[in-house]
mmCIF file of N, CA and C in Angstrom:
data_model
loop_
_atom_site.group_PDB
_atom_site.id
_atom_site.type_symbol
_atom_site.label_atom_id
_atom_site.label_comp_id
_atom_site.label_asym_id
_atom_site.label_seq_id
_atom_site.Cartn_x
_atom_site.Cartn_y
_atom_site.Cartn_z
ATOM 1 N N UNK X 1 114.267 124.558 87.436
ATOM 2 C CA UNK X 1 113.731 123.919 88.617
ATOM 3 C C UNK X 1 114.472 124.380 89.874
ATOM 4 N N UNK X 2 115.842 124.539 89.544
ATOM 5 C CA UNK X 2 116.837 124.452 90.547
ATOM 6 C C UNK X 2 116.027 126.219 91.547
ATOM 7 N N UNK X 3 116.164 127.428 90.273
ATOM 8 C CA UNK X 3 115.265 128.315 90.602
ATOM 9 C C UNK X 3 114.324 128.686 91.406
ATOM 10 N N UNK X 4 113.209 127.676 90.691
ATOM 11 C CA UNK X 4 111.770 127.888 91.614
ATOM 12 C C UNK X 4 112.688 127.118 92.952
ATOM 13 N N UNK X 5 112.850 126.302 93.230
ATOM 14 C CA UNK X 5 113.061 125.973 94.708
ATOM 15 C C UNK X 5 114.094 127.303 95.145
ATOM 16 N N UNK X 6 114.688 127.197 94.871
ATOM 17 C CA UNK X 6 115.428 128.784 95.564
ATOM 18 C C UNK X 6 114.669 130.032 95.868
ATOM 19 N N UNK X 7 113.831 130.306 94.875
ATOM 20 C CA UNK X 7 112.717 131.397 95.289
ATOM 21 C C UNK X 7 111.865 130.667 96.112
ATOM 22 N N UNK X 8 111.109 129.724 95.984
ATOM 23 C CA UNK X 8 110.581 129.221 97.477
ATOM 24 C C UNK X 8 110.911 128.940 98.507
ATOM 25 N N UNK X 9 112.751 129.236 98.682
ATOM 26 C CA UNK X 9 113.285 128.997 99.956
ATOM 27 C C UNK X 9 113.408 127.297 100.130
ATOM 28 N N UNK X 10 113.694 126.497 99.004
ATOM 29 C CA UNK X 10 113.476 125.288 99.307
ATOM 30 C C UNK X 10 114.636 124.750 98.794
ATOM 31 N N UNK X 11 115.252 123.680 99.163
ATOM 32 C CA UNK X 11 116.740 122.880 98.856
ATOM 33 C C UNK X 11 115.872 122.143 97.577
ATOM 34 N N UNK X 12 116.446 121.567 96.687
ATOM 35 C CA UNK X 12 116.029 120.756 95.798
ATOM 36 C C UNK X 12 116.534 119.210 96.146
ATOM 37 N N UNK X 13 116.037 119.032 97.473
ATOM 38 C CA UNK X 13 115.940 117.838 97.748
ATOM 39 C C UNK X 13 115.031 116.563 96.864
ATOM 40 N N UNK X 14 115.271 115.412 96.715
ATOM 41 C CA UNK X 14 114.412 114.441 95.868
ATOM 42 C C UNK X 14 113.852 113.317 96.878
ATOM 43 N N UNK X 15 112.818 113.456 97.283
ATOM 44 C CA UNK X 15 111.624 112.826 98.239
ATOM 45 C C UNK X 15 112.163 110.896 98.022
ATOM 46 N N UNK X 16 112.363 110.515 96.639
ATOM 47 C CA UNK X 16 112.725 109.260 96.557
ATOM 48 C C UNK X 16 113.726 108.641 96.814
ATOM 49 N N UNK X 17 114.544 109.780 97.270
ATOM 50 C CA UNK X 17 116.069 109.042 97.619
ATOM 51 C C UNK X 17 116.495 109.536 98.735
ATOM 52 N N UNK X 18 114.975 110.035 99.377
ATOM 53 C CA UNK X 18 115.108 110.515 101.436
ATOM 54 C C UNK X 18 114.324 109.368 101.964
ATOM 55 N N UNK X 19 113.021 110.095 101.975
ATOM 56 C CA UNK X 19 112.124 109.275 102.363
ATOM 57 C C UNK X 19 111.814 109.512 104.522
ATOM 58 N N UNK X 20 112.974 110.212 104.389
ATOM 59 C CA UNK X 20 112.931 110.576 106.050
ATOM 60 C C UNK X 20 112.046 111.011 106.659
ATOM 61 N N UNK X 21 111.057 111.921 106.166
ATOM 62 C CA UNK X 21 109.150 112.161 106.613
ATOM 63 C C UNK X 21 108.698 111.259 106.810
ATOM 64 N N UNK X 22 108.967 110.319 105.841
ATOM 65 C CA UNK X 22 108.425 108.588 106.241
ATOM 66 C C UNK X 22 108.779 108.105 107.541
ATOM 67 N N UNK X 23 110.000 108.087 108.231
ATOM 68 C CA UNK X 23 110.546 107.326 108.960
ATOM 69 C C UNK X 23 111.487 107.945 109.925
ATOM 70 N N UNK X 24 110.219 109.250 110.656
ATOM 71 C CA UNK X 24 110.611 110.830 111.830
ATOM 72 C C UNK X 24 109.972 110.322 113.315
ATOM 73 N N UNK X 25 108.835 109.774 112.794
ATOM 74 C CA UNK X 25 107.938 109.906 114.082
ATOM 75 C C UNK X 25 106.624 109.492 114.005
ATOM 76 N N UNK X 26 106.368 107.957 114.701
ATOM 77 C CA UNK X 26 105.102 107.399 114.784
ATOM 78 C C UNK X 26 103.841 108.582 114.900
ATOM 79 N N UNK X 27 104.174 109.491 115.512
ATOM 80 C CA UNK X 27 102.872 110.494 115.812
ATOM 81 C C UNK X 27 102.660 111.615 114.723
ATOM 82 N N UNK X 28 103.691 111.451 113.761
ATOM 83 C CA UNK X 28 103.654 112.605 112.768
ATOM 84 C C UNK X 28 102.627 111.950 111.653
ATOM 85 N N UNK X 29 102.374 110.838 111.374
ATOM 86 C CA UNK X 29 101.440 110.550 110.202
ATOM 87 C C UNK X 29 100.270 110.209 110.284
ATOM 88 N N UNK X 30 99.816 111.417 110.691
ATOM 89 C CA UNK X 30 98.005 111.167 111.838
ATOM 90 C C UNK X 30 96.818 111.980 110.960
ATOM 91 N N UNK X 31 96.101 111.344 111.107
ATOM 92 C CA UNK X 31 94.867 112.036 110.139
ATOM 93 C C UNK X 31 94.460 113.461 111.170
ATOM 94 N N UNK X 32 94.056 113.964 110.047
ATOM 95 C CA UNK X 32 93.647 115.099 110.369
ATOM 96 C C UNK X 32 92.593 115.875 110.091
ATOM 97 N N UNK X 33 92.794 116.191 108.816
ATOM 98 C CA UNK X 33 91.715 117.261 107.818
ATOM 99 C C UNK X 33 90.750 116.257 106.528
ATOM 100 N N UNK X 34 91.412 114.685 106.488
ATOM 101 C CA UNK X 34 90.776 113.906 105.243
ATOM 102 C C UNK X 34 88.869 113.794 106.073
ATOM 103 N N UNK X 35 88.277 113.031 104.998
ATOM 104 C CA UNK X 35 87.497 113.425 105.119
ATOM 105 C C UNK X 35 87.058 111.506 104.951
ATOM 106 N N UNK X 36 85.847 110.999 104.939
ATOM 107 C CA UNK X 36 85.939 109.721 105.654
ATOM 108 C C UNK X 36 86.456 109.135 103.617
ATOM 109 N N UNK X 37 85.720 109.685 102.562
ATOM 110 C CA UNK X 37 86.158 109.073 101.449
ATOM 111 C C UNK X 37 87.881 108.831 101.055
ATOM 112 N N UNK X 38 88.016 109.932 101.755
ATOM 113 C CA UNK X 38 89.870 110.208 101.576
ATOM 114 C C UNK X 38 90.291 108.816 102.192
ATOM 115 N N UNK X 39 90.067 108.680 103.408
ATOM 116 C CA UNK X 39 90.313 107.314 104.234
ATOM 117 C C UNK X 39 89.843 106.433 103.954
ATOM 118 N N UNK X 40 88.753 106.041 103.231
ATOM 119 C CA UNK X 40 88.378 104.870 102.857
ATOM 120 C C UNK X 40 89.233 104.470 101.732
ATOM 121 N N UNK X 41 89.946 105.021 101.033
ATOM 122 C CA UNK X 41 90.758 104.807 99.843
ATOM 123 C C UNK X 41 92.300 104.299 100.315
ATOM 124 N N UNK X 42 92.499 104.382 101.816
ATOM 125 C CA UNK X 42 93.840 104.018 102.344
ATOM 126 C C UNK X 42 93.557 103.046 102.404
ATOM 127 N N UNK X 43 94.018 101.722 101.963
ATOM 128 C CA UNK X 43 93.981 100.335 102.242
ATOM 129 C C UNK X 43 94.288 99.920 104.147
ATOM 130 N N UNK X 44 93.481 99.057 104.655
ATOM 131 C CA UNK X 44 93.409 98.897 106.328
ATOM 132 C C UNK X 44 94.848 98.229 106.515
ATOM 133 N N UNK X 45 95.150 97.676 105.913
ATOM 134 C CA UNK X 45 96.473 97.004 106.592
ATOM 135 C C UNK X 45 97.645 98.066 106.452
ATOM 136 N N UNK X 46 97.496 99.589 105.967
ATOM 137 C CA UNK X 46 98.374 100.912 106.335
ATOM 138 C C UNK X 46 97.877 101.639 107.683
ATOM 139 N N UNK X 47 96.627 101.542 108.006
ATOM 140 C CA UNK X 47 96.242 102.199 109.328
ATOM 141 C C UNK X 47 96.312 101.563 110.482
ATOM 142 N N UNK X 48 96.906 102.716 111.581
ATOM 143 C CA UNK X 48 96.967 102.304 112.751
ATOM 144 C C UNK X 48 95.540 101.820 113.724
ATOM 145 N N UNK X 49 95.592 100.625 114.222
ATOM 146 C CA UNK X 49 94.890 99.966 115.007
ATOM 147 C C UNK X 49 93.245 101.027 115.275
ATOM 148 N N UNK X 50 94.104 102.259 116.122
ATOM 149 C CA UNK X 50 92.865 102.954 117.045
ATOM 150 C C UNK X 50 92.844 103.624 115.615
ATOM 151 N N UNK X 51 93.054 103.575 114.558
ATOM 152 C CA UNK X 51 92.442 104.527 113.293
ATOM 153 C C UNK X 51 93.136 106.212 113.066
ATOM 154 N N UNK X 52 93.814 106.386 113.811
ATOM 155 C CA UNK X 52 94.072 107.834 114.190
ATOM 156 C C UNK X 52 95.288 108.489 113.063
ATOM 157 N N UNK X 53 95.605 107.465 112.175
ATOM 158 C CA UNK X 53 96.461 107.802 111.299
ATOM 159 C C UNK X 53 96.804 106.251 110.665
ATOM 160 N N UNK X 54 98.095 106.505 110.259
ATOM 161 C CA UNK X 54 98.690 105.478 109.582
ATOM 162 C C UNK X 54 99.847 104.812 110.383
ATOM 163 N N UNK X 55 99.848 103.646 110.274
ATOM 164 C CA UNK X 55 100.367 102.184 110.800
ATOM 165 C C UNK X 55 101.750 102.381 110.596
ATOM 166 N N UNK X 56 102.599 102.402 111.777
ATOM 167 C CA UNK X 56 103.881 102.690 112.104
ATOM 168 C C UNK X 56 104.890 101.307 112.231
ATOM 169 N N UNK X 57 105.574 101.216 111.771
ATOM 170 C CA UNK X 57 106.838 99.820 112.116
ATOM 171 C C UNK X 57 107.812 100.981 113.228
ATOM 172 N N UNK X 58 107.615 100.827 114.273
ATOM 173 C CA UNK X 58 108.756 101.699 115.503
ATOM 174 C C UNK X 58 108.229 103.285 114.592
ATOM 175 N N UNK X 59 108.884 103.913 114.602
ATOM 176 C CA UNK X 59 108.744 105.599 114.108
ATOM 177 C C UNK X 59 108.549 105.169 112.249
ATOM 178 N N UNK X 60 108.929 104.393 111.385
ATOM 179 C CA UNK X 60 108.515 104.474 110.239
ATOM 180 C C UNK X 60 107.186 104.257 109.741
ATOM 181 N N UNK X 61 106.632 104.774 108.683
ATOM 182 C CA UNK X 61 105.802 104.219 107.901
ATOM 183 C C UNK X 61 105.375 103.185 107.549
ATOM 184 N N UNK X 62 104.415 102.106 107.560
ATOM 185 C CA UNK X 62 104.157 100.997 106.827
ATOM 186 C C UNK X 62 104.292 100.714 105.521
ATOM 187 N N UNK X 63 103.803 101.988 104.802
ATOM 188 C CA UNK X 63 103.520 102.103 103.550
ATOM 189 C C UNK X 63 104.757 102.651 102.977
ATOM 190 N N UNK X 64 105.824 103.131 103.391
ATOM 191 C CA UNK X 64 107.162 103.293 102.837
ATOM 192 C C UNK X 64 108.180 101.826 102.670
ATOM 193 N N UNK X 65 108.680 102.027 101.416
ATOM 194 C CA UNK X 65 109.265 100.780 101.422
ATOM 195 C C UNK X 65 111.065 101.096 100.550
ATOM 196 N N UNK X 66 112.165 100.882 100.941
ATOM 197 C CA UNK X 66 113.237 101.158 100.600
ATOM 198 C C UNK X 66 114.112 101.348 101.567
ATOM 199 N N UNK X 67 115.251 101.621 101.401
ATOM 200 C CA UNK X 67 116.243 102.086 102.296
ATOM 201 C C UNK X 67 116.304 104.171 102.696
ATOM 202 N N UNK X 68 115.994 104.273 103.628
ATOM 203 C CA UNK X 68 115.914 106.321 104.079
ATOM 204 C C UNK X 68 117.298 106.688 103.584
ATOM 205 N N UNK X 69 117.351 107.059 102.739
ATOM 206 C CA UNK X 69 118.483 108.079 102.589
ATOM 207 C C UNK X 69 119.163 106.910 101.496
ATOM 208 N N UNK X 70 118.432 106.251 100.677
ATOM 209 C CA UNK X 70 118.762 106.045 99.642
ATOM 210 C C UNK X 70 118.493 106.028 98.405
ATOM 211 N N UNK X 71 117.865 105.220 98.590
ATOM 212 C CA UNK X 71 116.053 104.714 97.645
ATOM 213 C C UNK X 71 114.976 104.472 98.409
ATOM 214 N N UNK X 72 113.696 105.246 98.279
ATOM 215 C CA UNK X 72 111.947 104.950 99.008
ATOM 216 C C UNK X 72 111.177 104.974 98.083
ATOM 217 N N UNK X 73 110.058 104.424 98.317
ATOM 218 C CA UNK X 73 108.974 104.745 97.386
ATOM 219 C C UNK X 73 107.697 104.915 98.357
ATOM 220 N N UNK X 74 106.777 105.357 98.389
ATOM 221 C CA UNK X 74 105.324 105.273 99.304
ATOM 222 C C UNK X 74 104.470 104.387 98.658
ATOM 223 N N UNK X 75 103.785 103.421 99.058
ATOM 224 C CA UNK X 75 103.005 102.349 98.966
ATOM 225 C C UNK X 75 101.734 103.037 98.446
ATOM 226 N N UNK X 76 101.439 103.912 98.948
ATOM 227 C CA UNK X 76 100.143 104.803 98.805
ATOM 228 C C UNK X 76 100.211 105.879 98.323
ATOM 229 N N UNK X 77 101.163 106.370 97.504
ATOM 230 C CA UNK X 77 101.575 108.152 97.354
ATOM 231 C C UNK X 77 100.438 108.704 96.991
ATOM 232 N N UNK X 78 99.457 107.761 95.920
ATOM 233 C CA UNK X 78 98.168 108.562 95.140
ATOM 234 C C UNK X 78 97.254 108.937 96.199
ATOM 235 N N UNK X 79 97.120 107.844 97.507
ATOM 236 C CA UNK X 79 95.994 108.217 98.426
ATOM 237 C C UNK X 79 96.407 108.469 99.758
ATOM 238 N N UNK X 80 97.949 109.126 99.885
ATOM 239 C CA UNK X 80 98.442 109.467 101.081
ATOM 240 C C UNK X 80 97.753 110.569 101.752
ATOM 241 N N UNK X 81 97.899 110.710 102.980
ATOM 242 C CA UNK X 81 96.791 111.743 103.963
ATOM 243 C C UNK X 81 97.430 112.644 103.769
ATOM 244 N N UNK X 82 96.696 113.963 104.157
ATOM 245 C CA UNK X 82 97.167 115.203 103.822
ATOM 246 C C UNK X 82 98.545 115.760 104.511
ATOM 247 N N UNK X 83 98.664 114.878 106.001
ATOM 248 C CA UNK X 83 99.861 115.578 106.499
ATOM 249 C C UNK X 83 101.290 114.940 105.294
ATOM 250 N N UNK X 84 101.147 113.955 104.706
ATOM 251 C CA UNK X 84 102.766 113.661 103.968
ATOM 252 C C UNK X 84 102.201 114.059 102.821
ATOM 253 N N UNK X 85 101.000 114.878 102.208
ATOM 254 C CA UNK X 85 100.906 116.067 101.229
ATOM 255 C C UNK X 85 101.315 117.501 101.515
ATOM 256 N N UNK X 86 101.299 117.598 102.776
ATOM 257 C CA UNK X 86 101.681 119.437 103.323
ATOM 258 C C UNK X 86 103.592 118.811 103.572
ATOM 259 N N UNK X 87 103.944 117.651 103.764
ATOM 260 C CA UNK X 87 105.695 117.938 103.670
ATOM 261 C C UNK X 87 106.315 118.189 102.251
ATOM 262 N N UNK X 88 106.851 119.528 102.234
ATOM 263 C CA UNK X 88 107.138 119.785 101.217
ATOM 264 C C UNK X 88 109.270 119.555 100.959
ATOM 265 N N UNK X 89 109.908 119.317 99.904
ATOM 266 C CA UNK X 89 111.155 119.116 100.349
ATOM 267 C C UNK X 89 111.683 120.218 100.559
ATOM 268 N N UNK X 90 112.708 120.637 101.325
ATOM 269 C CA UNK X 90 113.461 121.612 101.740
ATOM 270 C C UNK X 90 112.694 122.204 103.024
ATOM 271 N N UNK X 91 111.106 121.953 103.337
ATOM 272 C CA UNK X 91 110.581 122.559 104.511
ATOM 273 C C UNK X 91 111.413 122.471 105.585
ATOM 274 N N UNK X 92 110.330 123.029 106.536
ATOM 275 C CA UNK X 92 111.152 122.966 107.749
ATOM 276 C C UNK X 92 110.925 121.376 108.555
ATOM 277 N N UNK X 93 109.528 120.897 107.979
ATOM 278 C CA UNK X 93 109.308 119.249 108.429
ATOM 279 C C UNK X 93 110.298 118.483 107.682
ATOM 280 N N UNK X 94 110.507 118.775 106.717
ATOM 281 C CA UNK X 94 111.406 117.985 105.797
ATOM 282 C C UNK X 94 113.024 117.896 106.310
ATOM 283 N N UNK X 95 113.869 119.364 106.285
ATOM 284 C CA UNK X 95 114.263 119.478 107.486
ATOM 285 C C UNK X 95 114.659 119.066 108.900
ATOM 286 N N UNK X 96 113.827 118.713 109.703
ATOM 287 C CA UNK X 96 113.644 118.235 110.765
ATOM 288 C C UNK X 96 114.172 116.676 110.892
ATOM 289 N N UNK X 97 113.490 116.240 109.891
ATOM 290 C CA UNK X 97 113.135 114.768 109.604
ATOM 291 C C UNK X 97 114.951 114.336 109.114
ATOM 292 N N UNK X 98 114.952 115.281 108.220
ATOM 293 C CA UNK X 98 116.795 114.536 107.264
ATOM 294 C C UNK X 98 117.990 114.923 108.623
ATOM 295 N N UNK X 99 117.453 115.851 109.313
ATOM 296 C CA UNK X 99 118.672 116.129 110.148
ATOM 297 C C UNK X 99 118.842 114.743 111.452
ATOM 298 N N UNK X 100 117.303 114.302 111.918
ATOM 299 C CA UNK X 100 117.120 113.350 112.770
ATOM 300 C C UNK X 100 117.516 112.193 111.822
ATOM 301 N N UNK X 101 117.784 112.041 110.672
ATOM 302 C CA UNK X 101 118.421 110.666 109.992
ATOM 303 C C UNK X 101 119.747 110.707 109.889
ATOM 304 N N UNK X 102 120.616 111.695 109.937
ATOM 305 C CA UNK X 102 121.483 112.478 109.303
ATOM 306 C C UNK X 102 122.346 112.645 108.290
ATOM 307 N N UNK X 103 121.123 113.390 107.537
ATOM 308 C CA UNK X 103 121.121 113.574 106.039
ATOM 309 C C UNK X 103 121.437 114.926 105.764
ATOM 310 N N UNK X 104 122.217 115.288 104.715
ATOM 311 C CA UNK X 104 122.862 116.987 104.889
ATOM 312 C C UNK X 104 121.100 118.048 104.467
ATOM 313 N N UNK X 105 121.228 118.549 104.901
ATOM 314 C CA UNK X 105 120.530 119.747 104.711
ATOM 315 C C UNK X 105 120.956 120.841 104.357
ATOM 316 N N UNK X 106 121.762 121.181 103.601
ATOM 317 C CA UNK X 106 122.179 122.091 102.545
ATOM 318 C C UNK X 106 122.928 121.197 101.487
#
């Protein structure tokens, strides 16, 4: 495992014990490319008001629940929108996100 992430250029970071994509930036978890069935499968009390994504507590997630940079889990992982499907760990969003928590990145 350790491998494939090294050939993909990726840290073998573990998404459940960050969770920091979750909890970067109210404007980062915005619909985009789903399609209206994709969204109908997000339960309403995760979406934001004007609909334009998903329902923020200050810059976190609604649907994330745990401590960032300890233990998380996503409320919705099976029917999460495509943008917290394209963060991959070790990216450069991923990245972004652990350094603004400050979480090591190497």
């Amino acid at each position: 495992m350790l491998a494939l992430a090294a050939a993909a250029g990726r840290l073998p970071f573990d998404c459940q014990s960050c969770g920091a994509c979750c909890s970067y930036s109210a404007d980062w978890p915005r619909f985009s490319t789903e399609d209206d069935a994709q969204l109908d499968r997000i339960p309403a009390k995760y979406v934001a008001v004007n609909e334009s994504g998903m329902r923020c507590d200050g810059v976190r997630c609604s649907a994330l629940s745990g401590e960032v940079g300890k233990s998380t889990a996503c409320g919705i992982y099976d029917v999460r929108p495509d943008v917290c499907r394209a963060c991959m760990p070790g990216d450069d969003d991923c990245l972004m996100a652990r350094r603004a928590h400050g979480l090591p990145t190497v």
